Amino acid sequence: MGYWKVPCVFLLCLFISFCLPCQLLADEVDKNLTAQLFIDASERSSRPIPQTLFGIFFEEINHAGAGGLWAELVSNRGFEAGGANIPSNIDPWSIIGDESSIIVSTDRSSCFERNKVALKMEVLCNSEGTHICPSGGVGIYNPGFWGMNIEQGKSYKIVIYVRSTGEIDISVSFTSSDGLQTLSSTNIKASASDVSNWTKMEVLLEAKETNRNSRLQLTTSKNGVVWFDQVSAMPLDTYKGHGFRNELVEMLADIKPRFIRFPGGCFVEGEWLRNAFRWKASVGPWEERPGHFGDVWMYWTDDGLGYFEFLQLAEDLGALPIWVFNNGISHNDQVDTSSVLPFVQEALDGIEFARGDASSTWGAVRAAMGHPDPFDLKYVAIGNEDCGKKNYRGNYLKFYDAIKRAYPDIEIITNCDGSSRPLDHPTDLYDFHVYTSANNLFSMSHQFDRTTRQGPKAFVSEYAVTGKDAGTGSLLAALAEAAFLIGLEKNSDVVHMASYAPLFVNSNDRRWNPDAIVFNSFQAYGTPSYWVQRFFTESSGAILLNATLQKDSSNSLVASAITWKNSEAGQTYIRIKVVNFGSNSVNLQISVDGLDPNSVKLSGSTKTTLTSANLMDENSFKEPKKVAPIQTLLEDAHKEMSVLLLPHSFTSFDLLKESASLRITEDDSSLVSSI
């Protein structure tokens, strides 16, 4: 993700608004517009779409992972976010009690070598005597990421590392944000000898009530000195038990992504190399991970969501992992090619971690984390948006040669765009990023029409409408993106992968607009751009049909057609997708040729439409499906039929075939419609 692109998009939007006032959208046309769509469904004119065409791109931006997809409730769980020097800031941890009763500080006494900072709590009051602690005791609390969502009946695993000079009696509780309502509580008691050294304590808390804005607090009424480190609170109910927030992953699963590109983006590069994401610091036991400050998007991550977890997420989703790693280049500093070999070795070690045998050095680390079998890593990207930087080509070639020698089957992705001119270095795929206005992206439905079919293929790994056309996720943006995706689908002989960006935004920390999925501690909804992706769930691995539009004066329509198979129901469909980017309705005459007689079945055929009353309509927590697809039965499904396309709409028609006379590849058996 290129954070520098916003000003460019802004200037482009200004140009459009001042220089093209008569063309807010594609050319407007007269009322009663008509058009014809001819579809050749014969085998001779069809071709298979790559199995990998549509997927997702995850970047740690907008607190997408920390406080989002990763279900950890505690923010700054290891007290490292304030830096390695002491005293340090413990934010968002806060103190319960005044200075006469408690003194809280940090020191470097932790038992973990890579994260030495621990919290020291000196309790000056007691449950009896002359200095009695206030009711409820004194201590510390953590509000999580803008409030913890604690739900009645659910259980949460609390892990605390503790040390003390005496016996302890610590109350571990979930409470309301003001501490007045207790949702669940238990006590950790131990003798002085049991906690004289760092000791791991685990408890389960079952919530008796629900509170969407809760906090975790550790309190005591026993005087003495207590140290805490690595305080974690995780719901037991996570996606497949792997630590991911259920409803967010389920929204990803509904897209049926064929790949997941991770973990960035600019997050991989860093403003400076010293703050770039390093995979080796993100694997192994979570307590031992040092975490790091992401200086592009300006927040701390404990890196509980690390390299292993991304690989696991890909496996859980049935998607291929695409690992983006740093190639010795950040936004502000670069490693000279003559010194880049340690970075090359780090990438090779990362591939071994994913693919190596459990007896290999890094494969053994993966196996110790609970995954003895290798992950299915077939794609890697060397850097992010680094093409044109002084050392990129030289560094890239070092990585390329070393990886191809060790892993000749791995497909390598360059940052340099090869869609309009030949590349000066070898690669399997090239990256293509675009953030622009709605009009421009709509016109880019033909972007790859004239791209050479020889050589490396395109990976459109970041695309979106941005700027004033997008708001925080508008219908206008979604329609332009739908047209662009139809163009990619029709050019899937040269475009092999595509993914929207960014994927997630925590509504409390919008670093980028728009995004596909918006969430807070307990709610989530898809923007119109998310719903557009749901129209393409069956495209990867389907059969592309030859679809030709004949229009009068309109340039507002873009269309495609595929055949796909619902293996669960044993049914084959023709799916026709049409974007009407104009402000008038269109009477579209659809003609399907090349089918067996009477092969389109009336019952079971459907029409799905995405539109709204206003182009700038958006979804929200209050109206999560204000702009969402509406599916109805298609009452007049024939090989020859007339349909009405609403203004500013995206419509798909699923025509159920009586018999599967078209060629469908064996790998299509996993396709199931999910709009």
XYZ file of C-alpha atoms in Angstrom:
675
model
C 0.000 0.000 0.000
C 1.441 3.328 -0.994
C 0.703 6.011 1.557
C 2.154 8.599 -0.809
C -0.579 8.065 -3.354
C -3.245 10.076 -1.577
C -2.000 13.487 -2.751
C -1.802 12.179 -6.334
C -5.352 10.904 -6.159
C -6.473 14.209 -4.641
C -4.919 16.193 -7.479
C -6.467 13.864 -10.018
C -9.891 14.372 -8.431
C -9.405 18.154 -8.569
C -8.497 17.903 -12.238
C -11.617 15.891 -12.959
C -13.911 18.196 -11.003
C -12.568 21.416 -12.580
C -11.703 20.262 -16.077
C -14.427 17.714 -16.749
C -17.563 19.164 -15.115
C -19.839 17.604 -17.708
C -18.680 14.049 -17.097
C -19.190 13.080 -13.475
C -19.583 9.516 -14.613
C -19.313 7.803 -17.977
C -21.123 9.480 -20.869
C -24.787 10.111 -20.077
C -27.264 9.089 -22.742
C -30.839 9.659 -23.730
C -33.779 8.125 -21.963
C -34.956 4.681 -23.111
C -31.395 3.554 -23.739
C -31.110 0.096 -25.268
C -28.205 -2.293 -25.701
C -27.570 -5.871 -26.745
C -25.297 -8.457 -25.153
C -24.295 -11.416 -27.292
C -22.830 -14.405 -25.446
C -21.154 -17.276 -27.233
C -21.402 -20.194 -24.822
C -19.770 -22.699 -27.133
C -16.655 -24.508 -26.049
C -14.616 -23.259 -28.997
C -14.771 -19.604 -27.868
C -14.408 -20.137 -24.132
C -11.314 -20.450 -21.973
C -10.565 -21.289 -18.337
C -10.010 -18.493 -15.828
C -6.974 -18.965 -13.541
C -7.747 -20.683 -10.260
C -6.013 -17.820 -8.468
C -7.769 -14.827 -10.029
C -9.445 -13.207 -7.019
C -8.089 -13.099 -3.484
C -7.453 -10.724 -0.602
C -4.640 -8.491 0.602
C -4.088 -8.006 4.318
C -1.992 -5.127 5.575
C -1.483 -4.151 9.204
C -3.052 -0.719 8.753
C -6.027 0.886 10.527
C -5.492 -1.572 13.412
C -6.630 -4.282 11.033
C -4.809 -7.006 12.936
C -3.900 -5.626 16.360
C -7.316 -4.910 17.848
C -9.076 -6.477 14.879
C -8.569 -9.754 13.057
C -6.289 -11.009 15.849
C -8.570 -11.657 18.822
C -6.137 -10.575 21.574
C -8.028 -8.160 23.830
C -5.096 -6.579 25.688
C -3.295 -3.674 24.076
C 0.434 -3.424 24.888
C 0.311 -6.741 26.687
C 4.056 -6.860 27.291
C 4.522 -3.204 28.358
C 6.985 -2.776 25.473
C 5.096 -0.144 23.461
C 6.688 2.694 25.432
C 10.155 1.688 24.252
C 13.100 -0.202 25.670
C 14.310 2.644 27.863
C 12.916 3.092 31.367
C 10.958 4.696 32.820
C 8.516 4.214 29.972
C 4.965 4.995 28.979
C 2.585 2.138 29.835
C -0.348 3.480 27.787
C -3.136 2.348 27.502
C -2.650 0.739 30.916
C -3.890 2.970 33.753
C -3.602 2.962 37.532
C -6.380 2.209 40.017
C -5.678 4.075 43.244
C -3.766 7.204 44.216
C -0.094 7.734 44.998
C -0.614 7.196 48.707
C -1.727 3.620 47.982
C 0.162 2.499 44.893
C 3.248 3.369 42.839
C 3.565 1.956 39.324
C 6.762 2.019 37.263
C 8.623 -0.014 34.674
C 11.961 -1.764 34.855
C 13.960 -4.204 32.760
C 13.551 -7.292 34.916
C 11.476 -9.463 32.558
C 12.474 -13.069 32.040
C 12.078 -12.664 28.271
C 15.314 -11.718 26.583
C 13.761 -9.985 23.567
C 11.313 -7.895 25.599
C 12.871 -6.966 28.911
C 10.414 -4.316 30.114
C 8.101 -5.351 32.960
C 5.641 -3.442 35.118
C 6.441 -2.984 38.793
C 3.569 -2.342 41.221
C 4.357 -1.234 44.767
C 1.264 -1.569 46.942
C 1.495 0.705 49.985
C -1.883 -0.109 51.539
C -3.300 -3.291 53.031
C -6.574 -4.977 53.906
C -5.980 -4.229 57.598
C -3.889 -1.963 59.786
C -3.423 1.789 59.663
C -3.344 2.181 55.883
C -6.311 0.292 54.503
C -6.718 -0.032 50.727
C -9.811 1.480 49.139
C -12.777 -0.793 48.469
C -11.962 -3.099 45.582
C -8.226 -2.678 46.073
C -5.613 -0.930 43.940
C -3.914 -1.994 40.759
C -3.939 -1.481 37.021
C -6.390 -1.884 34.171
C -6.276 -2.204 30.400
C -9.141 -1.005 28.158
C -7.920 -2.989 25.182
C -8.368 -1.468 21.756
C -11.051 1.156 22.401
C -12.947 -1.104 24.777
C -13.129 -4.886 25.164
C -16.232 -6.687 23.947
C -17.096 -9.086 26.747
C -20.140 -11.258 26.083
C -22.328 -13.121 28.539
C -21.716 -16.865 28.615
C -18.403 -16.714 26.773
C -15.102 -17.767 28.315
C -11.790 -15.941 28.123
C -8.306 -17.262 28.812
C -6.191 -14.906 30.889
C -2.439 -15.402 30.996
C -0.256 -13.372 33.351
C 3.429 -13.620 34.157
C 3.948 -12.547 37.750
C 6.734 -12.201 40.299
C 6.659 -10.885 43.871
C 8.699 -10.392 47.005
C 5.881 -11.881 49.100
C 2.653 -13.815 48.856
C 0.060 -12.508 46.410
C -3.714 -12.276 46.213
C -4.556 -10.723 42.849
C -8.110 -10.170 41.661
C -8.399 -10.666 37.888
C -11.598 -9.117 36.563
C -13.494 -7.918 33.551
C -15.380 -4.774 34.453
C -17.239 -1.945 32.780
C -15.139 0.966 31.533
C -15.648 2.835 34.822
C -14.925 -0.250 36.930
C -18.340 -0.184 38.618
C -19.852 -3.259 36.921
C -18.062 -6.583 37.387
C -18.647 -8.990 34.512
C -16.423 -11.791 35.748
C -13.765 -12.156 38.409
C -11.421 -14.659 40.006
C -8.405 -14.524 42.315
C -4.833 -15.666 41.853
C -3.283 -16.603 45.189
C 0.254 -17.840 45.679
C 2.847 -18.054 48.424
C 6.037 -16.022 48.328
C 8.086 -19.066 47.388
C 5.778 -19.846 44.441
C 6.259 -16.430 42.859
C 9.780 -15.496 43.922
C 10.727 -16.091 40.274
C 8.690 -15.274 37.185
C 5.690 -17.600 37.083
C 3.069 -18.100 34.384
C -0.487 -17.957 35.727
C -3.546 -18.948 33.709
C -7.201 -18.498 34.604
C -10.503 -18.722 32.758
C -13.105 -16.021 33.145
C -16.708 -16.707 32.125
C -18.692 -13.532 31.610
C -21.919 -13.250 33.603
C -23.051 -10.182 31.682
C -22.358 -8.436 28.381
C -20.545 -5.130 28.076
C -19.218 -3.816 24.765
C -16.828 -1.351 26.386
C -15.108 -3.364 29.081
C -11.654 -3.465 30.595
C -9.372 -6.032 32.234
C -8.151 -5.106 35.683
C -5.618 -6.578 38.116
C -6.159 -5.423 41.682
C -5.092 -6.328 45.194
C -5.473 -5.210 48.795
C -2.248 -6.844 49.971
C 0.800 -4.666 50.406
C 4.096 -5.617 48.828
C 5.811 -5.440 45.467
C 4.437 -7.287 42.437
C 5.775 -7.404 38.890
C 3.613 -8.184 35.862
C 4.574 -9.032 32.312
C 2.918 -10.459 29.182
C -0.706 -10.073 30.225
C -3.029 -11.642 27.655
C -6.800 -12.053 27.380
C -8.105 -14.172 24.514
C -11.636 -15.433 23.877
C -11.758 -19.222 23.696
C -14.145 -18.949 20.767
C -11.907 -18.027 17.816
C -11.935 -19.104 14.184
C -10.957 -22.784 14.071
C -9.305 -22.230 17.450
C -6.424 -20.351 15.851
C -6.839 -16.951 17.500
C -8.739 -15.063 14.785
C -11.907 -13.089 15.416
C -14.741 -15.253 14.126
C -17.032 -12.834 12.352
C -14.208 -11.034 10.595
C -12.709 -14.218 9.169
C -16.170 -15.428 8.185
C -16.584 -12.277 6.101
C -13.308 -13.134 4.378
C -14.392 -16.723 3.843
C -17.562 -15.487 2.153
C -15.400 -13.845 -0.539
C -13.888 -17.288 -1.244
C -10.391 -15.857 -1.673
C -7.986 -17.995 -3.662
C -4.957 -16.271 -2.134
C -4.007 -13.944 0.687
C -1.188 -11.442 0.216
C 0.422 -10.405 3.515
C 1.531 -8.641 5.733
C 1.793 -5.453 3.610
C 2.289 -3.052 1.970
C 4.167 -0.232 3.514
C 4.053 -2.193 6.780
C 6.720 -4.447 5.251
C 8.937 -1.556 4.197
C 8.772 0.795 7.172
C 9.628 4.449 7.071
C 13.029 3.247 8.246
C 14.413 -0.275 8.053
C 14.826 -0.408 11.814
C 11.026 -0.359 12.117
C 10.178 -2.695 9.238
C 8.307 -5.937 9.924
C 10.782 -8.770 10.477
C 9.308 -12.247 10.269
C 11.809 -13.879 12.639
C 10.737 -11.543 15.439
C 7.111 -12.604 14.900
C 7.408 -16.378 15.325
C 7.850 -18.662 18.305
C 5.974 -18.384 21.618
C 3.932 -15.181 21.704
C 5.432 -14.187 25.046
C 8.888 -14.055 23.515
C 8.010 -11.855 20.542
C 9.404 -8.360 21.000
C 6.748 -6.548 18.970
C 7.563 -3.404 17.029
C 6.410 0.104 16.239
C 5.060 0.388 12.707
C 6.348 3.821 11.774
C 4.333 4.099 8.546
C 0.904 3.702 10.107
C 2.164 4.930 13.474
C 1.156 2.353 16.041
C 2.595 -0.471 18.084
C 1.924 -4.151 17.370
C 2.776 -6.983 19.732
C 3.068 -9.205 16.639
C 0.831 -11.888 18.046
C -0.393 -11.896 14.468
C 2.916 -12.966 12.981
C 4.286 -14.848 10.004
C 3.066 -18.224 11.286
C -0.428 -16.898 11.935
C -0.701 -15.457 8.423
C 0.269 -18.816 6.951
C -2.275 -20.484 9.229
C -4.976 -18.026 8.178
C -4.326 -18.795 4.517
C -4.644 -22.497 5.231
C -7.839 -21.979 7.232
C -9.355 -20.053 4.327
C -8.214 -22.564 1.723
C -6.207 -19.772 0.101
C -2.641 -19.712 -1.202
C -0.278 -17.561 0.887
C 1.610 -14.791 -0.909
C 4.416 -13.558 1.317
C 5.706 -10.026 0.794
C 9.118 -9.530 2.387
C 11.489 -6.614 2.765
C 14.279 -6.474 0.185
C 16.550 -4.130 2.110
C 14.607 -1.010 1.190
C 12.364 1.234 3.290
C 10.808 4.585 2.497
C 13.897 6.429 3.687
C 16.917 4.131 3.669
C 18.287 1.330 1.517
C 20.788 -1.466 1.852
C 23.369 -1.399 -0.888
C 23.279 -4.420 -3.185
C 26.809 -5.336 -2.127
C 25.530 -5.722 1.474
C 22.109 -7.267 0.877
C 22.984 -10.962 1.246
C 21.904 -11.155 4.929
C 18.470 -9.968 3.836
C 18.459 -12.608 1.110
C 19.279 -15.262 3.690
C 16.473 -14.026 5.904
C 14.040 -14.519 3.015
C 15.400 -18.020 2.340
C 15.017 -18.854 6.025
C 11.422 -17.605 5.865
C 10.657 -19.898 2.948
C 12.234 -22.779 4.864
C 10.038 -21.928 7.843
C 6.955 -22.263 5.638
C 8.006 -25.165 3.443
C 10.880 -26.935 5.112
C 10.773 -30.406 6.581
C 10.171 -30.531 10.331
C 13.804 -31.625 10.723
C 15.166 -28.491 9.024
C 16.357 -25.552 11.112
C 13.367 -23.301 10.520
C 10.919 -26.067 9.721
C 11.571 -27.321 13.239
C 10.521 -23.933 14.639
C 7.263 -24.177 12.688
C 6.709 -27.729 13.892
C 7.275 -26.650 17.495
C 4.515 -24.098 16.998
C 2.089 -26.916 16.216
C 2.296 -27.316 12.437
C 4.665 -30.156 11.525
C 3.458 -30.296 7.921
C 4.725 -27.604 5.532
C 2.506 -24.749 4.432
C 1.662 -24.409 0.752
C 3.839 -21.374 -0.019
C 4.166 -20.991 -3.798
C 4.415 -17.213 -4.267
C 6.672 -14.529 -2.820
C 6.892 -10.812 -3.573
C 10.262 -9.098 -3.377
C 9.485 -5.773 -1.710
C 6.540 -3.417 -2.076
C 6.328 -0.412 -4.422
C 10.117 -0.195 -4.569
C 10.561 -0.234 -8.348
C 12.598 2.756 -9.454
C 14.435 3.094 -6.165
C 18.203 3.172 -6.498
C 18.994 -0.326 -5.236
C 15.815 -2.196 -6.140
C 16.900 -3.863 -9.371
C 20.264 -4.952 -7.975
C 18.739 -6.219 -4.747
C 15.884 -7.898 -6.599
C 18.247 -9.918 -8.779
C 20.127 -11.171 -5.709
C 16.872 -12.394 -4.186
C 15.561 -13.795 -7.465
C 18.680 -15.838 -8.222
C 18.996 -17.231 -4.689
C 15.328 -18.200 -4.407
C 15.170 -19.799 -7.845
C 18.284 -21.860 -7.062
C 16.835 -23.146 -3.801
C 13.151 -23.270 -4.739
C 12.747 -23.301 -8.528
C 8.982 -23.869 -8.303
C 8.280 -20.696 -6.320
C 6.772 -17.921 -8.414
C 8.360 -14.537 -7.816
C 6.604 -11.178 -8.046
C 8.445 -7.990 -8.966
C 7.365 -4.493 -7.932
C 7.863 -3.221 -11.482
C 4.849 -2.866 -13.765
C 5.209 -4.851 -16.977
C 1.788 -4.112 -18.453
C 2.899 -1.376 -20.850
C 6.576 -2.096 -21.531
C 8.969 -5.049 -21.261
C 10.780 -5.541 -17.967
C 14.565 -5.493 -17.749
C 14.721 -8.366 -15.256
C 13.248 -11.871 -14.983
C 10.041 -12.504 -13.052
C 6.965 -14.715 -12.984
C 4.462 -11.987 -12.153
C 4.558 -8.217 -11.914
C 2.736 -6.020 -9.433
C 0.175 -3.456 -10.570
C -1.300 -0.947 -8.075
C -3.975 1.642 -8.806
C -5.770 4.137 -6.547
C -7.730 6.674 -8.535
C -11.085 8.348 -9.213
C -14.272 6.499 -10.116
C -14.278 7.724 -13.698
C -10.698 6.728 -14.252
C -11.045 3.256 -12.760
C -14.219 2.656 -14.777
C -12.298 3.502 -17.960
C -9.547 1.124 -16.845
C -11.823 -1.845 -17.474
C -9.850 -1.939 -20.746
C -6.454 -1.428 -19.072
C -5.110 -4.856 -20.047
C -6.844 -5.256 -23.415
C -3.653 -4.486 -25.314
C -1.119 -5.876 -22.854
C 1.189 -8.447 -24.391
C 0.116 -12.026 -23.764
C 3.736 -13.156 -23.718
C 6.007 -13.163 -20.687
C 5.121 -12.591 -17.022
C 1.530 -12.201 -15.863
C -0.044 -9.337 -13.932
C -0.864 -9.342 -10.241
C -3.218 -6.428 -9.524
C -2.508 -6.655 -5.829
C -3.886 -3.245 -4.819
C -6.788 -1.420 -6.432
C -9.514 0.927 -5.185
C -11.356 4.129 -5.901
C -10.094 6.766 -3.466
C -10.579 10.470 -2.826
C -13.868 12.338 -2.868
C -15.560 9.709 -5.083
C -15.021 7.080 -2.410
C -15.908 8.794 0.864
C -15.573 6.023 3.417
C -17.017 3.474 1.009
C -19.558 4.667 -1.573
C -21.743 3.021 -4.188
C -19.986 5.148 -6.813
C -16.608 3.695 -5.892
C -17.990 0.155 -5.870
C -19.522 0.448 -9.345
C -16.255 1.656 -10.857
C -14.412 -1.184 -9.122
C -16.957 -3.695 -10.434
C -16.318 -2.518 -13.995
C -12.558 -2.738 -13.423
C -12.882 -6.303 -12.104
C -14.990 -7.324 -15.081
C -12.147 -6.026 -17.239
C -9.643 -8.099 -15.256
C -11.859 -11.156 -15.562
C -12.057 -10.738 -19.343
C -8.264 -10.287 -19.457
C -7.528 -13.174 -17.108
C -5.254 -14.747 -19.694
C -2.738 -12.055 -18.715
C -4.051 -11.010 -15.262
C -3.671 -13.969 -12.932
C -4.406 -12.369 -9.552
C -6.244 -9.339 -8.135
C -7.065 -8.033 -4.657
C -8.671 -4.926 -3.165
C -6.904 -2.689 -0.652
C -7.103 -2.031 2.202
C -9.078 -4.952 3.584
C -9.950 -3.812 7.130
C -10.397 -0.633 9.153
C -11.068 -0.288 12.852
C -13.498 2.636 12.963
C -11.498 4.078 15.868
C -8.319 4.397 13.811
C -8.975 5.312 10.186
C -5.574 5.748 8.582
C -6.945 5.221 5.063
C -10.266 5.566 3.269
C -12.071 3.612 1.979
C -11.737 0.000 3.128
C -13.601 -3.225 2.397
C -14.644 -4.150 5.950
C -15.324 -1.738 8.830
C -15.408 -2.947 12.422
C -15.200 -1.947 16.052
C -14.938 -4.120 19.155
C -18.250 -5.885 18.512
C -19.658 -4.888 15.112
C -18.623 -5.263 11.498
C -20.045 -4.486 8.086
C -18.960 -4.620 4.479
C -18.711 -1.475 2.395
C -20.203 -1.558 -1.129
C -16.699 -2.433 -2.349
C -16.836 -5.578 -0.199
C -20.155 -6.580 -1.717
C -18.776 -6.128 -5.223
C -16.152 -8.762 -4.433
C -18.931 -11.174 -3.491
C -20.169 -11.042 -7.110
C -16.858 -12.600 -8.205
C -16.705 -15.509 -5.755
C -17.278 -18.051 -8.525
C -14.957 -16.504 -11.107
C -11.644 -18.092 -10.102
C -11.367 -21.390 -11.952
C -14.573 -20.852 -13.915
C -14.943 -20.725 -17.702
C -14.907 -17.331 -19.400
C -17.392 -16.982 -22.240
C -17.131 -14.595 -25.151
C -19.472 -11.684 -24.323
C -19.910 -8.765 -26.729
C -21.866 -5.589 -26.026
C -23.505 -3.645 -28.826
C -24.584 -0.199 -27.656
C -25.905 2.902 -29.318
C -24.290 6.061 -27.905
C -23.589 4.705 -24.435
C -20.223 4.017 -22.892
C -21.758 3.301 -19.506
C -21.987 -0.500 -19.746
C -19.377 -3.159 -19.025
C -20.278 -6.856 -19.086
C -18.848 -10.371 -18.869
C -20.134 -13.943 -18.755
C -18.822 -17.138 -17.179
C -20.000 -20.646 -16.500
C -19.538 -22.012 -13.014
C -20.548 -25.156 -11.205
C -22.297 -25.510 -7.866
C -20.875 -28.905 -6.988
C -22.920 -29.308 -3.820
C -26.151 -29.055 -5.797
C -24.734 -30.635 -8.956
C -25.818 -27.633 -11.005
C -24.123 -25.538 -13.667
C -24.850 -21.856 -14.190
C -24.095 -19.152 -16.675
C -23.363 -15.974 -14.724
C -23.707 -12.698 -16.600
C -22.422 -9.569 -14.858
C -23.243 -6.053 -16.080
C -22.305 -2.644 -14.665
C -24.515 0.287 -15.639
C -22.384 3.302 -14.735
C -24.820 5.774 -16.251
C -27.724 7.729 -14.754
C -30.406 6.179 -16.999
C -32.015 2.770 -17.085
C -30.962 0.482 -19.913
C -33.098 -2.098 -21.690
C -30.615 -4.892 -22.307
C -31.359 -7.650 -24.767
C -29.356 -10.777 -23.877
C -28.746 -13.475 -26.461
C -26.949 -16.704 -25.533
C -25.709 -18.810 -28.430
C -23.908 -22.153 -28.484
C -26.122 -23.988 -25.991
C -28.060 -27.201 -26.382
C -31.772 -26.658 -27.147
C -33.820 -25.854 -24.032
C -30.700 -25.876 -21.880
C -31.630 -22.859 -19.744
C -33.973 -23.777 -16.926
C -36.543 -21.276 -15.723
C -36.704 -22.350 -12.084
C -33.599 -21.629 -10.049
C -32.315 -18.788 -12.214
C -31.682 -15.605 -10.210
C -30.957 -11.913 -10.576
C -28.758 -10.046 -8.074
C -28.531 -6.250 -8.037
C -26.326 -3.804 -6.159
C -27.628 -0.230 -6.246
C -28.996 2.514 -4.001
C -30.943 5.765 -4.106
C -27.822 7.935 -4.094
C -24.419 7.419 -5.689
C -22.631 8.435 -2.510
C -24.681 6.168 -0.251
C -22.567 4.227 2.234
C -23.102 1.480 4.769
C -22.676 2.064 8.495
C -23.066 0.338 11.827
C -26.589 1.756 11.939
C -27.400 0.656 8.377
C -24.914 -2.131 7.589
C -26.743 -3.210 4.439
C -28.003 0.065 3.083
C -25.995 -0.735 -0.058
C -25.977 -4.512 -0.422
C -26.951 -7.028 -3.102
C -30.621 -7.968 -3.438
C -31.343 -11.336 -5.024
C -34.628 -12.244 -6.730
C -35.825 -15.069 -8.933
C -35.419 -14.411 -12.615
C -38.883 -15.102 -13.945
C -38.104 -14.951 -17.662
C -34.842 -16.844 -18.043
C -34.246 -17.829 -21.638
C -31.427 -17.852 -24.129
C -33.097 -14.761 -25.534
C -34.362 -12.347 -22.905
C -34.807 -8.659 -22.193
C -33.811 -7.217 -18.809
C -33.904 -3.741 -17.320
C -30.655 -2.440 -15.845
C -31.268 0.198 -13.190
C -29.259 3.438 -13.249
C -25.971 3.236 -11.367
C -26.209 -0.480 -10.725
C -24.246 -3.720 -10.788
C -26.349 -6.718 -11.784
C -25.616 -10.402 -12.183
C -27.831 -13.046 -13.734
C -27.323 -16.690 -12.816
C -28.974 -18.817 -15.493
C -29.382 -22.406 -14.356
C -28.514 -24.852 -17.106
C -30.547 -28.022 -17.613
C -27.430 -29.942 -18.558
C -23.726 -29.209 -18.171
C -22.775 -29.285 -21.846
C -19.964 -26.792 -21.368
C -16.421 -27.690 -20.399
C -15.843 -27.247 -16.662
C -12.461 -28.072 -15.177
C -12.173 -30.668 -12.428
C -10.913 -28.097 -9.974
C -14.270 -26.286 -10.164
C -15.680 -28.803 -7.678
C -15.131 -26.343 -4.824
C -17.233 -23.587 -6.359
C -20.418 -22.726 -4.495
C -22.367 -19.515 -4.980
C -22.340 -17.196 -1.980
C -23.618 -13.777 -2.971
